[in-house]
Coordinates of C-alpha atoms and ligand atoms in Angstrom, one line a residue:
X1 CA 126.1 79.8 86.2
X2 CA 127.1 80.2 89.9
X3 CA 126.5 84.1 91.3
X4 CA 128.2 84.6 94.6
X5 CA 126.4 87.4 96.4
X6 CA 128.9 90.3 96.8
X7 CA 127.4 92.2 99.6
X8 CA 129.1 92.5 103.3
X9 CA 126.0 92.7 104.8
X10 CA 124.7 89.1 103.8
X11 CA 128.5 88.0 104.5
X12 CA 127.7 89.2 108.1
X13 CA 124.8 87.7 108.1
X14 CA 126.8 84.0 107.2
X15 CA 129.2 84.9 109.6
X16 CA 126.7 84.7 112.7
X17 CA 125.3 81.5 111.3
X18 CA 129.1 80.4 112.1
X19 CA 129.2 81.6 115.6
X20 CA 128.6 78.7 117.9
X21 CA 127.0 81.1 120.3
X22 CA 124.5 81.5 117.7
X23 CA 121.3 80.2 119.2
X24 CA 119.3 77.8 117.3
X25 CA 116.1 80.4 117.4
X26 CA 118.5 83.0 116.5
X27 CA 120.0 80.5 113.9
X28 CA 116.7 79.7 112.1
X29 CA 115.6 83.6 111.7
X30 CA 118.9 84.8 110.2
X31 CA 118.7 81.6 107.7
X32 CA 115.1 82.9 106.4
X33 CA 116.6 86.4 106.0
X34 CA 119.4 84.8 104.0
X35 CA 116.6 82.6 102.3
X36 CA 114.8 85.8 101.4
X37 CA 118.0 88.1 100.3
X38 CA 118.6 84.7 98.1
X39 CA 115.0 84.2 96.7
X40 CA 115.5 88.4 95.7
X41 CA 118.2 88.0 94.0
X42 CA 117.1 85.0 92.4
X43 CA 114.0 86.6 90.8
X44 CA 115.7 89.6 89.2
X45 CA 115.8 87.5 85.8
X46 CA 112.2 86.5 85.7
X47 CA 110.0 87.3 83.0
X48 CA 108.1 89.9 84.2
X49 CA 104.9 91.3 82.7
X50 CA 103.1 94.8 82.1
X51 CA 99.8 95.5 82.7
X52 CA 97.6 98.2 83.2
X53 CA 96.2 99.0 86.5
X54 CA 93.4 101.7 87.3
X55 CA 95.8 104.6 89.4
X56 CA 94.5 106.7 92.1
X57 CA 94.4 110.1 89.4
X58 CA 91.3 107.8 86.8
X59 CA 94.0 106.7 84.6
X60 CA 95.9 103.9 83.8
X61 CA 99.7 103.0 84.7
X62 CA 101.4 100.3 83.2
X63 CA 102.5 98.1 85.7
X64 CA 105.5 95.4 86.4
X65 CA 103.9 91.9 87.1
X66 CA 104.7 88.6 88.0
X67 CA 103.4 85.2 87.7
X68 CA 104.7 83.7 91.4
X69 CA 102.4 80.4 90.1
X70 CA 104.9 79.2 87.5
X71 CA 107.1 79.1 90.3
X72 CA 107.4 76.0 92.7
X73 CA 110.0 76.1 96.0
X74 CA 111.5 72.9 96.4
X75 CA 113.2 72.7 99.7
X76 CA 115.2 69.5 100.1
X77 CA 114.6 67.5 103.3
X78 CA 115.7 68.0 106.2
X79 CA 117.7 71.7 106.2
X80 CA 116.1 72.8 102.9
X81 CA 112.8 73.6 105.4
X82 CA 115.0 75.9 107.1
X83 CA 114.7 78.3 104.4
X84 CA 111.3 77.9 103.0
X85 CA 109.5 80.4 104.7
X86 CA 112.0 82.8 103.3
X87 CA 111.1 82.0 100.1
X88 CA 107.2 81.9 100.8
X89 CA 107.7 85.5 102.2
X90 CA 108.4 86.8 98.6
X91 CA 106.4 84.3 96.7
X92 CA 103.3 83.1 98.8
X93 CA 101.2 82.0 95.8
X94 CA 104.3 79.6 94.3
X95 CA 103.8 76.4 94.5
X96 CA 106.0 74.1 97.2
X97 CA 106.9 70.6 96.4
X98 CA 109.0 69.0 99.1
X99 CA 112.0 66.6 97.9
X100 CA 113.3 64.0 100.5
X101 CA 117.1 63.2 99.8
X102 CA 119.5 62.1 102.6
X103 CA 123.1 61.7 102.5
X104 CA 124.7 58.4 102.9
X105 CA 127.6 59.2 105.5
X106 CA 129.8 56.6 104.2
X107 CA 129.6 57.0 100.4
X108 CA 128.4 60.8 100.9
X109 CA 126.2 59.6 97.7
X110 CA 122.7 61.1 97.8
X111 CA 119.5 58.4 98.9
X112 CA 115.8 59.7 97.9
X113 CA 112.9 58.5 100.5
X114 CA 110.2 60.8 99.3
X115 CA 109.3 62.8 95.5
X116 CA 106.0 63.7 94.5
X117 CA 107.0 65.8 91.3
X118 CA 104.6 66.4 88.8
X119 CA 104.5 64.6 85.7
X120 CA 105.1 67.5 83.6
X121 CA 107.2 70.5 84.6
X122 CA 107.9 72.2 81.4
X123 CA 106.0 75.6 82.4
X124 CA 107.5 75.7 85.8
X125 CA 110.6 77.4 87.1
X126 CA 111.7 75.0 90.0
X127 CA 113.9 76.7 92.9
X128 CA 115.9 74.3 94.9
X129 CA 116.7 75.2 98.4
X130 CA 119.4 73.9 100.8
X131 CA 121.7 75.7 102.9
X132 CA 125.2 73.6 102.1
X133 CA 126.2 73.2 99.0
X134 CA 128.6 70.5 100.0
X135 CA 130.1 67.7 97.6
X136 CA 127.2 69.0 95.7
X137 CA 126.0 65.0 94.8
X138 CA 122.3 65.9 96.0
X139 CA 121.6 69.2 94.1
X140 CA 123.1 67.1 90.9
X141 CA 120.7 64.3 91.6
X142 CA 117.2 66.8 92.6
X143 CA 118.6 68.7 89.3
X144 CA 118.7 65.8 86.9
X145 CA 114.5 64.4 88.5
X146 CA 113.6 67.4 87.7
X147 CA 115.3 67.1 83.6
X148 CA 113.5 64.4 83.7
X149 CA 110.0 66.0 84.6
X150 CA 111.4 68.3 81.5
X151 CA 111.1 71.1 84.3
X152 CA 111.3 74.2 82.4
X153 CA 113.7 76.2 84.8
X154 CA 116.0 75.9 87.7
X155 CA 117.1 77.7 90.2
X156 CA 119.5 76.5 93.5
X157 CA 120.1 79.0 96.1
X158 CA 122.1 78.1 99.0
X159 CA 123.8 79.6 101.8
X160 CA 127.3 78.1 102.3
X161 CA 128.9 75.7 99.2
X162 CA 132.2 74.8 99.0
X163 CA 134.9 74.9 95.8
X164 CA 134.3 71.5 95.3
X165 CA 130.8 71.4 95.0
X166 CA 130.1 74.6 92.8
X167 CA 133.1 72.9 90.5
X168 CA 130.4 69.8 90.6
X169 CA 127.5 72.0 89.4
X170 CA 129.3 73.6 86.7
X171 CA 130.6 70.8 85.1
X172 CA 126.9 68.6 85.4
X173 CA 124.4 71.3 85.1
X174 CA 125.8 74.1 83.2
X175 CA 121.9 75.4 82.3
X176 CA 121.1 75.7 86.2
X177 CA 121.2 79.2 88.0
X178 CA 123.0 79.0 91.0
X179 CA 123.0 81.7 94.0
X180 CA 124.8 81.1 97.5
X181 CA 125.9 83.6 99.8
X182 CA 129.1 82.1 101.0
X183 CA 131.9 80.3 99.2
X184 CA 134.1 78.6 101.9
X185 CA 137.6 76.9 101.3
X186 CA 137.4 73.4 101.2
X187 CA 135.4 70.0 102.0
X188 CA 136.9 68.0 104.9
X189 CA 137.1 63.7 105.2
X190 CA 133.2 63.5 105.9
X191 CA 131.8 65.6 103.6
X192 CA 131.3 69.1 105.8
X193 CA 132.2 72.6 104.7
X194 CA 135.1 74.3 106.2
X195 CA 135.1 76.9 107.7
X196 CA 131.7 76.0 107.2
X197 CA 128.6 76.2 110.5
X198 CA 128.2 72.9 111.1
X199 CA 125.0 70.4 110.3
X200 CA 122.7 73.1 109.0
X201 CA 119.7 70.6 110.3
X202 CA 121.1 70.6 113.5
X203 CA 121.4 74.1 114.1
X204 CA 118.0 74.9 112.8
X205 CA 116.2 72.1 114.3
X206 CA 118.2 71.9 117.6
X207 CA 118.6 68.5 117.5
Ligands
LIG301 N1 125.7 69.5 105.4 C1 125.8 70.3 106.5 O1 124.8 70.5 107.2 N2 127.0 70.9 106.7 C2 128.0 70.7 105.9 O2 129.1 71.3 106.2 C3 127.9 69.9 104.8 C4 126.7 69.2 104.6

């Protein structure tokens, strides 16, 4: 289920991200703010408790609560730690497992050089985080290790994806929740988003 956030603010938000007078400092502090606007929206189908809590008249109110420990952040390596503060601002007590994935620039397929999952994930409601949702071959991949840890949830949030690769995630992981504040038009020859902003690592790590 892909949800494209329909707000003109976070659109102008993406849009500075594209500028190429868009400082990398700059860069990295509007991607947390979209990381954060993402991990919002994200979490407005939890399972939320209610519990009562002692109020400041003696009695009791019955308050909204949330577990944030079922939760674990799964940025994937390298650009994915662009937006993981972001998340950690809403959720500081989820867990964060780091996945390392690179794409091969000739096949565009996805290599993994580091995964420490847990054995069993079935309580846990994994959110995957990477800024471009390209040819969309690495979220696929981090989404079918984590079937495999019989994770009980997922998540993707990402900032830019293109047709191609939200096509991708439809057809292979129908079950997976999908937010991204951008859709662009098209993938070019090597694999990058147009209009698109770039290499997201790049930008962010100002390399
Ligand atoms: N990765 C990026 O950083 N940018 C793209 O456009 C595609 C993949």
């Amino acid at each position: 289920m892909i949800n494209i956030i329909d707000n003109k603010f976070m659109t102008s938000l993406v849009d500075q991200l594209r500028h190429t007078g868009t400082e990398p400092a700059e860069f990295y502090r509007i991607t947390l703010l979209i990381s954060q606007l993402l991990t919002y929206e994200a979490l407005k189908d939890e399972e939320y408790n209610i519990e009562d809590i002692p109020m400041w008249t003696g009695e009791q109110y019955p308050a909204t609560v949330f577990d944030q420990k079922r939760i674990v952040i799964m940025p994937i390596l390298r650009a994915g730690i662009g937006m993981l503060d972001g998340a950690r601002h809403l959720l500081p007590a989820a867990q964060v497992q780091i996945l390392g994935m690179y794409r091969n620039e000739e096949t565009l397929q996805p290599v993994w050089y580091y995964n420490k999952l847990p054995k069993n994930m079935d309580r846990q409601h994994a959110i995957l985080i990477d800024p471009m949702l390209a040819t969309g071959g690495t979220l696929v991949d981090a989404v079918q290790e984590l079937k495999k840890h019989n994770c009980g949830r997922i998540t993707i949030l990402a900032i830019v994806a293109s047709p191609e690769g939200i096509e991708r995630l439809e057809k292979e992981t129908p079950d997976v929740q999908v937010f991204v504040a951008a859709k662009d038009d098209h993938l070019n020859d090597n694999g990058y988003i147009l209009p698109g902003l770039g290499d997201a690592g790049d930008r962010i790590f100002n390399t």
